[in-house]
Amino acid sequence: MKSSSHSTLHNRNVENRPIPSEYFSGNDYKKYTDENPKQCQASSSHSNADLITNHLNETTAAVKTANGTRQHQWTINDFEVGAPLGRGRFGHVYCVREKKSKYIVALKAIIKDQISTPRLAKQLISEISIQSRLKHPNILRLYGFFHDDQRIFLLLEYAPGGELYRRMQKEKILRESEAAGYVYQLCNALSYLHSKQIIHRDIKPENILIGVYGILKLADFGWSAERTETNKRTTLCGTLDYLAPEMLNGSGYDEKIDLWCLGVFTYEMIVGKPPFDSQTQQDTIRLIRTNELSFPQAASNHARDLISQLIRRNPSERMPLNEVIQHQWIIENANMKAIDENYEKINKSTLMNHKNEN
């Protein structure tokens, strides 16, 4: 059984199947419940969903109190629903357009009855809490949220380029100039996250989207966690090919696991597969723990050097982000000037930003 892209802790090949109509139509939802009573029975999932909706209500009330102004209360009727964009651990995502402004966003829909455990409820609360306060050009924005009796909706920034993973599946290997540009941008995103004491914990091409002007967008904060000064994290989470050895060993970890993932991500972009790809999960785990890293001849010396300084067994020996963006491979390959100019274009942005922040 393959580890890479075939058998991971979370399946990397999630099919982009059409999304059931019950996610958006009240009448269709009733029809769905009538035809599928076993799937929609009242259960403990109601109380799990209540944890989330109570959190959303409290957050909305707190924002309203802090701003002293009444915020627009979104409903699904404010949007024209377009094509499905994908599906994730917590829900399905559509491209939608806000009717008045014609502004396009991505709308993630989650049916409350599918939140089956308190752990999932708390994880979703954490995702919303973290992503809603992040504002950086290389991080996918969470503009807002709302809910009704059956569903929870998250308003997300629309990334027209889609998942980087889909492109890598098609092209197999990216040019080093392009890969270096993505590494530069991901370093900027991670520097911002780590300054906020947040660990992403699930960096991989599936969680990298391409926005306007080709800007990288780090997405999916479902496994993200806040770093504490006193205790290291111990949760085993993420995708097998990207797991750092300290996470596998259960010895506790901090934000330096993101540096390991950055190295694996860089390797996969320029080689076409993760560095510890193997026939079985057991072999992949062994290779990660022993750090048996090898490169094809086509990989440049500078790329090998950078990756080797990120994929280190000892977390304290991994190259820090401020040094990564000054590495010779980045300097020679990434068009940092063009990327920084695109940042300026984004900063001038958008109607949705003004609508939600004023």
Short mmCIF file of C-alpha atoms in Angstrom, two decimals:
data_model
loop_
_atom_site.label_atom_id
_atom_site.label_comp_id
_atom_site.label_asym_id
_atom_site.label_seq_id
_atom_site.Cartn_x
_atom_site.Cartn_y
_atom_site.Cartn_z
CA MET A 1 0.00 0.00 0.00
CA LYS A 2 1.52 3.28 -1.11
CA SER A 3 2.01 6.09 1.34
CA SER A 4 2.35 9.08 -0.93
CA SER A 5 -0.87 10.44 -2.38
CA HIS A 6 -2.55 7.07 -1.96
CA SER A 7 -2.63 6.10 1.70
CA THR A 8 -2.15 8.86 4.24
CA LEU A 9 -3.63 9.81 7.55
CA HIS A 10 -6.01 11.89 5.44
CA ASN A 11 -6.68 10.78 1.89
CA ARG A 12 -4.94 13.22 -0.45
CA ASN A 13 -7.12 12.25 -3.38
CA VAL A 14 -10.47 13.64 -2.27
CA GLU A 15 -12.76 13.52 -5.25
CA ASN A 16 -14.34 16.79 -6.33
CA ARG A 17 -17.76 15.22 -6.70
CA PRO A 18 -20.94 17.25 -7.23
CA ILE A 19 -22.27 18.52 -3.93
CA PRO A 20 -25.73 17.41 -2.79
CA SER A 21 -28.48 19.99 -3.19
CA GLU A 22 -29.45 19.82 0.50
CA TYR A 23 -26.51 22.11 1.26
CA PHE A 24 -28.34 25.11 -0.15
CA SER A 25 -32.03 24.53 -0.74
CA GLY A 26 -34.48 24.37 2.14
CA ASN A 27 -37.01 22.38 0.07
CA ASP A 28 -34.37 19.97 -1.14
CA TYR A 29 -33.15 19.56 2.41
CA LYS A 30 -36.67 18.53 3.50
CA LYS A 31 -36.87 16.09 0.59
CA TYR A 32 -33.49 14.67 1.58
CA THR A 33 -34.57 14.13 5.18
CA ASP A 34 -37.84 12.49 4.08
CA GLU A 35 -36.02 10.07 1.78
CA ASN A 36 -33.09 9.40 4.09
CA PRO A 37 -34.47 9.35 7.64
CA LYS A 38 -31.62 7.25 9.04
CA GLN A 39 -29.05 9.78 7.86
CA CYS A 40 -30.87 12.72 9.43
CA GLN A 41 -32.08 11.39 12.77
CA ALA A 42 -31.72 13.72 15.72
CA SER A 43 -28.67 12.66 17.68
CA SER A 44 -25.91 13.91 19.87
CA SER A 45 -24.64 15.75 16.80
CA HIS A 46 -27.24 18.42 17.60
CA SER A 47 -25.51 19.21 20.87
CA ASN A 48 -22.13 19.18 19.11
CA ALA A 49 -23.44 21.65 16.55
CA ASP A 50 -24.83 23.76 19.38
CA LEU A 51 -21.29 24.20 20.69
CA ILE A 52 -20.37 25.77 17.38
CA THR A 53 -23.48 27.91 16.85
CA ASN A 54 -23.27 29.22 20.41
CA HIS A 55 -19.66 30.16 19.73
CA LEU A 56 -20.67 31.92 16.50
CA ASN A 57 -23.46 33.81 18.27
CA GLU A 58 -21.15 34.88 21.09
CA THR A 59 -18.46 35.96 18.63
CA THR A 60 -20.94 38.00 16.59
CA ALA A 61 -22.26 39.66 19.73
CA ALA A 62 -18.74 40.45 20.93
CA VAL A 63 -17.81 42.05 17.59
CA LYS A 64 -21.00 44.09 17.59
CA THR A 65 -20.29 45.33 21.12
CA ALA A 66 -16.67 46.16 20.33
CA ASN A 67 -17.52 48.07 17.15
CA GLY A 68 -20.61 49.74 18.53
CA THR A 69 -22.29 49.24 15.15
CA ARG A 70 -24.77 46.80 13.72
CA GLN A 71 -23.14 44.34 11.33
CA HIS A 72 -24.91 42.87 8.35
CA GLN A 73 -26.39 39.48 9.21
CA TRP A 74 -25.78 37.24 6.21
CA THR A 75 -28.20 34.54 5.05
CA ILE A 76 -27.93 32.09 2.17
CA ASN A 77 -30.46 34.25 0.30
CA ASP A 78 -27.81 36.98 -0.02
CA PHE A 79 -25.86 34.81 -2.47
CA GLU A 80 -26.15 33.32 -5.94
CA VAL A 81 -24.73 29.81 -5.75
CA GLY A 82 -22.40 28.71 -8.54
CA ALA A 83 -20.11 25.79 -9.23
CA PRO A 84 -18.74 23.40 -6.59
CA LEU A 85 -15.10 24.06 -5.75
CA GLY A 86 -14.31 21.05 -3.60
CA ARG A 87 -14.89 19.25 -0.36
CA GLY A 88 -12.95 18.97 2.83
CA ARG A 89 -12.99 17.39 6.26
CA PHE A 90 -15.73 19.67 7.57
CA GLY A 91 -17.86 20.54 4.56
CA HIS A 92 -18.37 21.30 0.91
CA VAL A 93 -17.34 24.50 -0.86
CA TYR A 94 -19.16 26.45 -3.57
CA CYS A 95 -18.26 29.49 -5.61
CA VAL A 96 -20.94 32.08 -4.81
CA ARG A 97 -21.66 35.71 -5.67
CA GLU A 98 -23.08 38.25 -3.23
CA LYS A 99 -26.19 39.59 -4.93
CA LYS A 100 -25.83 43.30 -4.19
CA SER A 101 -22.10 43.85 -4.64
CA LYS A 102 -21.56 41.02 -7.19
CA TYR A 103 -18.46 40.14 -5.15
CA ILE A 104 -17.35 36.52 -5.58
CA VAL A 105 -16.38 34.43 -2.56
CA ALA A 106 -16.09 30.77 -1.64
CA LEU A 107 -18.80 29.49 0.67
CA LYS A 108 -18.17 26.44 2.81
CA ALA A 109 -21.36 24.69 3.91
CA ILE A 110 -21.44 22.29 6.84
CA ILE A 111 -24.54 20.30 7.79
CA LYS A 112 -24.84 20.39 11.58
CA ASP A 113 -25.95 16.77 11.87
CA GLN A 114 -22.63 15.70 10.36
CA ILE A 115 -20.66 17.12 13.29
CA SER A 116 -20.63 13.77 15.00
CA THR A 117 -18.39 14.29 18.05
CA PRO A 118 -17.51 17.03 20.56
CA ARG A 119 -13.92 16.78 19.30
CA LEU A 120 -14.99 17.73 15.77
CA ALA A 121 -17.07 20.59 17.15
CA LYS A 122 -14.13 21.97 19.12
CA GLN A 123 -11.84 21.54 16.13
CA LEU A 124 -14.17 23.54 13.92
CA ILE A 125 -14.49 26.24 16.57
CA SER A 126 -10.71 26.43 16.72
CA GLU A 127 -10.47 26.69 12.91
CA ILE A 128 -13.00 29.54 12.81
CA SER A 129 -11.43 31.32 15.77
CA ILE A 130 -7.93 31.19 14.30
CA GLN A 131 -8.63 31.90 10.64
CA SER A 132 -11.08 34.75 11.27
CA ARG A 133 -8.36 36.89 12.88
CA LEU A 134 -5.65 36.30 10.28
CA LYS A 135 -5.02 39.06 7.73
CA HIS A 136 -2.07 38.44 5.43
CA PRO A 137 -1.78 38.41 1.62
CA ASN A 138 -0.56 34.79 1.66
CA ILE A 139 -3.28 33.47 3.97
CA LEU A 140 -6.79 32.69 2.76
CA ARG A 141 -9.18 35.10 4.46
CA LEU A 142 -12.22 34.03 6.43
CA TYR A 143 -14.52 37.02 5.92
CA GLY A 144 -17.38 35.92 8.12
CA PHE A 145 -19.84 33.21 9.09
CA PHE A 146 -23.53 32.61 9.62
CA HIS A 147 -25.84 29.69 10.25
CA ASP A 148 -29.42 28.50 10.06
CA ASP A 149 -31.24 25.56 11.65
CA GLN A 150 -29.50 22.91 9.57
CA ARG A 151 -26.26 24.42 8.31
CA ILE A 152 -23.19 26.46 9.19
CA PHE A 153 -21.67 28.66 6.47
CA LEU A 154 -18.16 30.11 6.28
CA LEU A 155 -17.46 33.00 3.88
CA LEU A 156 -13.96 32.49 2.49
CA GLU A 157 -11.75 34.35 0.05
CA TYR A 158 -12.11 32.96 -3.47
CA ALA A 159 -8.86 31.69 -5.00
CA PRO A 160 -9.43 31.40 -8.78
CA GLY A 161 -6.29 29.31 -9.36
CA GLY A 162 -7.56 26.47 -7.15
CA GLU A 163 -5.37 23.95 -5.35
CA LEU A 164 -1.68 23.85 -6.15
CA TYR A 165 -1.94 20.07 -5.69
CA ARG A 166 -4.21 19.72 -8.72
CA ARG A 167 -1.66 21.52 -10.86
CA MET A 168 1.19 19.42 -9.48
CA GLN A 169 -0.76 16.27 -10.34
CA LYS A 170 -0.97 17.49 -13.93
CA GLU A 171 2.54 18.92 -14.38
CA LYS A 172 4.34 16.51 -11.99
CA ILE A 173 7.34 18.81 -11.49
CA LEU A 174 7.41 22.60 -11.17
CA ARG A 175 10.19 24.81 -12.48
CA GLU A 176 12.59 25.79 -9.70
CA SER A 177 11.90 29.47 -10.41
CA GLU A 178 8.20 28.93 -9.76
CA ALA A 179 8.75 26.66 -6.76
CA ALA A 180 11.12 29.21 -5.19
CA GLY A 181 8.47 31.91 -5.53
CA TYR A 182 5.97 29.73 -3.68
CA VAL A 183 8.51 28.95 -0.95
CA TYR A 184 9.22 32.67 -0.52
CA GLN A 185 5.52 33.40 -0.12
CA LEU A 186 4.90 30.46 2.20
CA CYS A 187 7.77 31.67 4.39
CA ASN A 188 6.03 35.05 4.63
CA ALA A 189 2.77 33.37 5.63
CA LEU A 190 4.46 31.17 8.24
CA SER A 191 6.45 34.07 9.69
CA TYR A 192 3.18 35.89 10.23
CA LEU A 193 1.50 32.82 11.75
CA HIS A 194 4.38 32.08 14.09
CA SER A 195 4.46 35.73 15.21
CA LYS A 196 0.84 35.15 16.29
CA GLN A 197 1.91 31.98 18.16
CA ILE A 198 0.02 29.77 15.68
CA ILE A 199 1.28 26.46 14.26
CA HIS A 200 -0.34 25.37 11.00
CA ARG A 201 0.49 21.64 11.34
CA ASP A 202 -0.84 20.57 7.93
CA ILE A 203 1.21 22.25 5.21
CA LYS A 204 0.88 20.36 1.92
CA PRO A 205 -0.01 21.20 -1.70
CA GLU A 206 -3.71 20.47 -1.11
CA ASN A 207 -3.80 23.29 1.44
CA ILE A 208 -2.07 25.76 -0.86
CA LEU A 209 -4.41 27.73 -3.14
CA ILE A 210 -3.53 30.16 -5.92
CA GLY A 211 -5.27 33.52 -5.70
CA VAL A 212 -5.44 36.56 -7.96
CA TYR A 213 -2.12 37.65 -9.53
CA GLY A 214 -0.86 34.11 -8.87
CA ILE A 215 -0.41 34.86 -5.17
CA LEU A 216 -0.07 31.82 -2.90
CA LYS A 217 -2.79 31.38 -0.27
CA LEU A 218 -2.25 29.11 2.73
CA ALA A 219 -5.60 27.55 3.62
CA ASP A 220 -7.30 24.95 5.82
CA PHE A 221 -6.66 25.75 9.46
CA GLY A 222 -8.54 22.70 10.74
CA TRP A 223 -5.40 21.28 12.36
CA SER A 224 -3.89 24.60 13.40
CA ALA A 225 -3.15 25.24 17.06
CA GLU A 226 -1.94 28.03 19.27
CA ARG A 227 1.54 27.61 20.65
CA THR A 228 2.03 27.80 24.41
CA GLU A 229 5.20 28.90 26.16
CA THR A 230 5.05 26.17 28.80
CA ASN A 231 3.84 23.01 27.06
CA LYS A 232 4.65 21.54 23.67
CA ARG A 233 1.91 20.09 21.50
CA THR A 234 1.53 16.30 21.31
CA THR A 235 -1.42 15.70 18.96
CA LEU A 236 -0.68 13.42 16.01
CA CYS A 237 -2.31 15.10 13.01
CA GLY A 238 -1.72 16.04 9.41
CA THR A 239 -0.65 13.93 6.41
CA LEU A 240 1.76 11.03 6.77
CA ASP A 241 4.26 12.09 4.10
CA TYR A 242 4.61 15.47 5.82
CA LEU A 243 4.82 14.42 9.47
CA ALA A 244 7.93 15.52 11.33
CA PRO A 245 9.81 12.88 13.37
CA GLU A 246 9.10 14.59 16.70
CA MET A 247 5.36 14.33 15.98
CA LEU A 248 5.67 10.64 15.11
CA ASN A 249 7.71 10.00 18.24
CA GLY A 250 5.17 11.69 20.51
CA SER A 251 7.92 13.68 22.21
CA GLY A 252 6.18 17.03 21.88
CA TYR A 253 6.70 19.69 19.24
CA ASP A 254 6.41 23.39 18.50
CA GLU A 255 6.21 25.63 15.42
CA LYS A 256 9.39 24.08 14.01
CA ILE A 257 7.29 21.23 12.61
CA ASP A 258 6.15 23.77 10.02
CA LEU A 259 9.79 24.15 8.94
CA TRP A 260 10.02 20.41 8.34
CA CYS A 261 6.82 20.55 6.28
CA LEU A 262 8.21 23.49 4.30
CA GLY A 263 11.19 21.33 3.34
CA VAL A 264 8.97 18.41 2.32
CA PHE A 265 6.75 20.77 0.33
CA THR A 266 9.76 22.22 -1.50
CA TYR A 267 11.05 18.73 -2.31
CA GLU A 268 7.68 17.57 -3.64
CA MET A 269 7.35 20.60 -5.93
CA ILE A 270 10.69 20.10 -7.67
CA VAL A 271 10.95 16.28 -7.57
CA GLY A 272 7.32 15.30 -8.10
CA LYS A 273 6.85 13.20 -4.97
CA PRO A 274 7.51 13.58 -1.22
CA PRO A 275 11.04 12.73 -0.04
CA PHE A 276 10.05 9.69 2.04
CA ASP A 277 7.67 8.16 -0.48
CA SER A 278 7.56 4.38 -0.03
CA GLN A 279 5.50 1.28 -0.72
CA THR A 280 4.05 1.07 2.78
CA GLN A 281 3.19 3.39 5.63
CA GLN A 282 5.64 1.52 7.85
CA ASP A 283 8.49 2.19 5.42
CA THR A 284 7.55 5.86 5.17
CA ILE A 285 7.59 6.19 8.96
CA ARG A 286 10.97 4.45 9.13
CA LEU A 287 12.45 6.75 6.47
CA ILE A 288 11.12 9.84 8.26
CA ARG A 289 12.56 8.74 11.60
CA THR A 290 15.95 7.91 10.13
CA ASN A 291 15.87 10.91 7.78
CA GLU A 292 17.02 8.91 4.78
CA LEU A 293 16.91 11.83 2.35
CA SER A 294 18.09 11.45 -1.26
CA PHE A 295 17.78 13.61 -4.37
CA PRO A 296 17.51 12.92 -8.09
CA GLN A 297 20.36 14.22 -10.23
CA ALA A 298 18.15 16.91 -11.75
CA ALA A 299 17.81 18.77 -8.42
CA SER A 300 20.15 21.76 -8.26
CA ASN A 301 22.81 22.00 -5.56
CA HIS A 302 21.23 25.10 -4.03
CA ALA A 303 17.82 23.41 -3.84
CA ARG A 304 19.38 20.35 -2.19
CA ASP A 305 21.14 22.55 0.34
CA LEU A 306 17.99 24.44 1.32
CA ILE A 307 15.85 21.31 1.63
CA SER A 308 18.54 19.51 3.63
CA GLN A 309 18.67 22.39 6.10
CA LEU A 310 14.91 22.25 6.64
CA ILE A 311 14.48 18.47 6.82
CA ARG A 312 16.58 17.93 9.95
CA ARG A 313 15.73 15.42 12.66
CA ASN A 314 16.67 17.89 15.38
CA PRO A 315 14.11 20.74 15.24
CA SER A 316 16.58 23.27 16.66
CA GLU A 317 18.88 22.68 13.67
CA ARG A 318 16.27 23.56 11.04
CA MET A 319 16.92 26.75 9.10
CA PRO A 320 14.74 29.60 10.43
CA LEU A 321 12.33 31.33 8.07
CA ASN A 322 14.22 34.62 7.93
CA GLU A 323 17.25 32.72 6.64
CA VAL A 324 15.23 30.66 4.16
CA ILE A 325 14.14 33.76 2.24
CA GLN A 326 17.78 34.87 2.09
CA HIS A 327 19.03 31.50 0.84
CA GLN A 328 20.84 31.50 -2.50
CA TRP A 329 18.21 29.25 -4.09
CA ILE A 330 15.47 31.77 -3.30
CA ILE A 331 17.55 34.77 -4.36
CA GLU A 332 18.50 33.21 -7.70
CA ASN A 333 15.10 31.78 -8.59
CA ALA A 334 12.22 33.68 -6.96
CA ASN A 335 11.01 36.92 -8.55
CA MET A 336 10.59 38.60 -5.18
CA LYS A 337 10.15 42.08 -6.67
CA ALA A 338 7.16 40.98 -8.75
CA ILE A 339 5.66 39.13 -5.79
CA ASP A 340 6.03 42.18 -3.53
CA GLU A 341 4.35 44.33 -6.20
CA ASN A 342 1.44 41.90 -6.26
CA TYR A 343 1.19 42.22 -2.49
CA GLU A 344 0.67 45.96 -2.99
CA LYS A 345 -2.11 45.33 -5.50
CA ILE A 346 -3.86 43.04 -3.02
CA ASN A 347 -3.47 45.53 -0.18
CA LYS A 348 -5.49 48.07 -2.16
CA SER A 349 -8.29 45.63 -2.40
CA THR A 350 -11.56 44.82 -1.99
CA LEU A 351 -15.14 45.61 -1.49
CA MET A 352 -15.63 42.61 0.78
CA ASN A 353 -12.83 43.76 3.08
CA HIS A 354 -14.47 47.15 3.51
CA LYS A 355 -17.91 45.67 3.91
CA ASN A 356 -16.86 43.39 6.75
CA GLU A 357 -14.40 45.64 8.55
CA ASN A 358 -16.30 48.95 8.64
#
